[in-house]
CSV table of C-alpha atoms in Angstrom, one decimal:
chain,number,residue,atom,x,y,z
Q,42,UNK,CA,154.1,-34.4,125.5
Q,43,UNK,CA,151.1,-34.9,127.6
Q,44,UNK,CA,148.2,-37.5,126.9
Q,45,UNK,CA,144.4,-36.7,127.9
Q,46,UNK,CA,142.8,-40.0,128.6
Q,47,UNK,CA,139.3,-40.1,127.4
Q,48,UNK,CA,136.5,-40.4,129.6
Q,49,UNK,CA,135.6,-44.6,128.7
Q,50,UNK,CA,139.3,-44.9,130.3
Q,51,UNK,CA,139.3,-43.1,133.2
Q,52,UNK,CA,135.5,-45.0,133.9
Q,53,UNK,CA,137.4,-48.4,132.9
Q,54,UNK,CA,140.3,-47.4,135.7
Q,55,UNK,CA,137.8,-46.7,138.6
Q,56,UNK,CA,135.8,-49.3,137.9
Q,57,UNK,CA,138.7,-51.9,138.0
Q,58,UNK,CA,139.8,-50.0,140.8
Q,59,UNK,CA,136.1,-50.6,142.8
Q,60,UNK,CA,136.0,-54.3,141.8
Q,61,UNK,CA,139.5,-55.2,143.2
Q,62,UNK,CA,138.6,-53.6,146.4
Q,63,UNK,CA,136.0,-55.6,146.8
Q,64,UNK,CA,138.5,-58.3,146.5
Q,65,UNK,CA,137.8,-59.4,142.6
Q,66,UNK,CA,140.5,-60.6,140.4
Q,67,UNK,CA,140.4,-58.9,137.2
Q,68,UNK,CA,141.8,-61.1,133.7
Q,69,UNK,CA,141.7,-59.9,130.4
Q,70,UNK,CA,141.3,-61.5,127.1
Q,71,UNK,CA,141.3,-61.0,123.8
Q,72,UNK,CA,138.7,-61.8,121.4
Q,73,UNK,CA,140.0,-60.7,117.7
Q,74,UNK,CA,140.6,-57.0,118.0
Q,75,UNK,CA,138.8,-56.4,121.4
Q,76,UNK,CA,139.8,-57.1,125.0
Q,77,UNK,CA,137.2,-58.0,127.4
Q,78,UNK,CA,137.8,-58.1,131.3
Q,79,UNK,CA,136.4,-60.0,133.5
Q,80,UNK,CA,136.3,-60.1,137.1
Q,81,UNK,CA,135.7,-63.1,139.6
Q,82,UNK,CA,136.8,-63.9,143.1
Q,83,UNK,CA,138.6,-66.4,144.6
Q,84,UNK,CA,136.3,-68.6,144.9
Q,85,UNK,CA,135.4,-68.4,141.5
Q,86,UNK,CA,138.9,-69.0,140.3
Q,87,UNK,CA,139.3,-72.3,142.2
Q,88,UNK,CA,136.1,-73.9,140.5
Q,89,UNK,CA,137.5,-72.9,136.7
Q,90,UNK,CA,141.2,-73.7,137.3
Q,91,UNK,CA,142.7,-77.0,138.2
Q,92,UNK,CA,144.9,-77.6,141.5
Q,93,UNK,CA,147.5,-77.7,139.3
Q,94,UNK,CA,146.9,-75.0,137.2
Q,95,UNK,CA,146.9,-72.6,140.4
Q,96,UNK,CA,149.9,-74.1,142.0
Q,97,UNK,CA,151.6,-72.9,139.3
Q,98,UNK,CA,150.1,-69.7,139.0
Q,99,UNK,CA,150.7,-68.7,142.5
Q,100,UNK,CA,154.5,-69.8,141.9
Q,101,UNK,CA,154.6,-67.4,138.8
Q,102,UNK,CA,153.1,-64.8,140.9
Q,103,UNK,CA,156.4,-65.0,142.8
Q,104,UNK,CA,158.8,-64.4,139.8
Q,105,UNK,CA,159.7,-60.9,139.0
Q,106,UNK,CA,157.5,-59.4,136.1
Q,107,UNK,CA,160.1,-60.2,133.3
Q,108,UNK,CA,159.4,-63.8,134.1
Q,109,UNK,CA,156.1,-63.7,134.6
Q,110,UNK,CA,155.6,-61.7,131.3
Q,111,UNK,CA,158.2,-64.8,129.6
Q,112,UNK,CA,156.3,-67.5,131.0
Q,113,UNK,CA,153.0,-65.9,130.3
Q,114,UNK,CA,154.2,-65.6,126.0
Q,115,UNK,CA,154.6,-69.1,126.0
Q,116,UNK,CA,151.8,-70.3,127.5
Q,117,UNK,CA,149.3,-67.7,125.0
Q,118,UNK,CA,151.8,-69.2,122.2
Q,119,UNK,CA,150.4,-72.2,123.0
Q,120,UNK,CA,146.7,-71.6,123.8
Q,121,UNK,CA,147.2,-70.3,119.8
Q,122,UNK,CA,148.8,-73.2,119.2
Q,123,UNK,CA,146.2,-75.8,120.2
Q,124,UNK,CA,143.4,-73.0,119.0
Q,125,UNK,CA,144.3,-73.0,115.4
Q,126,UNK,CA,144.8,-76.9,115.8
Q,127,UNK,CA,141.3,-77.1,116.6
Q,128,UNK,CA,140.6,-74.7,113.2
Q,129,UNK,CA,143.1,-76.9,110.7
Q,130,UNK,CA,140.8,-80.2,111.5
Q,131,UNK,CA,137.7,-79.1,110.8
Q,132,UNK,CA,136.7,-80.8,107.6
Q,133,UNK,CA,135.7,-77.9,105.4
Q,134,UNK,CA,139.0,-76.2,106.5
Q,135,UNK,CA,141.0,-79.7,105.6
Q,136,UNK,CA,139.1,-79.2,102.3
Q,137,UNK,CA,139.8,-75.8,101.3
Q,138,UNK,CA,144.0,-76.4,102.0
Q,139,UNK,CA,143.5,-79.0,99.9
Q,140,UNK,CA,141.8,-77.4,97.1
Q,141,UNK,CA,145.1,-74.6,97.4
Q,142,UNK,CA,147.5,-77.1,97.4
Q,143,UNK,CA,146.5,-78.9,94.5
Q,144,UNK,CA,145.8,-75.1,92.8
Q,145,UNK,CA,149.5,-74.5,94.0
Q,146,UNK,CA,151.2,-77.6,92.8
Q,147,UNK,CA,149.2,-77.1,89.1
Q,148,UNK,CA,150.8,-73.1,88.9
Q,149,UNK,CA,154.1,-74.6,89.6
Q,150,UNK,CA,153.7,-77.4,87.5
Q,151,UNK,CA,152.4,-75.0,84.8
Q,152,UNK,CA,155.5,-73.0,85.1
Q,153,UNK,CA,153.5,-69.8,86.5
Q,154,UNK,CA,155.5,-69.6,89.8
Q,155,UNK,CA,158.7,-68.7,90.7
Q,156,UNK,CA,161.6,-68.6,93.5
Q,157,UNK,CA,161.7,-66.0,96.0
Q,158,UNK,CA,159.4,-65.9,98.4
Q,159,UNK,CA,155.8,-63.9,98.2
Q,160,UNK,CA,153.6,-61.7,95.6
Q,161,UNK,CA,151.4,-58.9,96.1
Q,162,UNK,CA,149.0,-58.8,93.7
């Protein structure tokens, strides 16, 4: 079966395409449902990235793309990682977990839960 690609993708593909000739790097990221790309060139990239942060980029660029693609899972694993950190310390956040716990711990104590795993109410 063939696929039509819609006119926003094909404009997305030769745009990318333009913006790499002109020697731009393109990186995508995701912010909730949407991805967002940016492009910057290589100067660019050395003034946001540390020396060490590049050396091992350009040693992952040398992997084949199964690596690359390995490497890359943990490293957004642990970007999430340290993001949601970041979200579990705020105080109001701290609060609220605490409020369910205690909730939690007074339906078990009150005998309203039971073994298993999850509901769906």
């Amino acid at each position: 079966m063939k696929t039509l690609k819609s006119s926003k993708t094909l404009r997305f593909a030769a745009r990318h395409a333009t913006l790499q000739a002109q020697g731009l790097k393109s990186f995508a990221y995701k912010t909730g449902m949407k991805t967002t790309s940016i492009y910057i060139t290589e100067n660019m990239l050395e003034e946001i990235m540390t020396e060490r942060l590049q050396q091992a980029i350009e040693r992952l660029q040398q992997l084949p793309d199964a690596a690359q693609n390995a490497i890359a899972e943990r490293i957004l694993d642990e970007i999430d990682e340290q993001e949601w950190d970041e979200i579990v310390k705020k105080p109001h956040v701290q609060h609220a977990l605490r409020r369910l716990a205690k909730e939690a711990r007074r339906q078990n104590a009150a005998g309203e839960t039971e073994e298993g795993g999850f509901a769906i109410e």
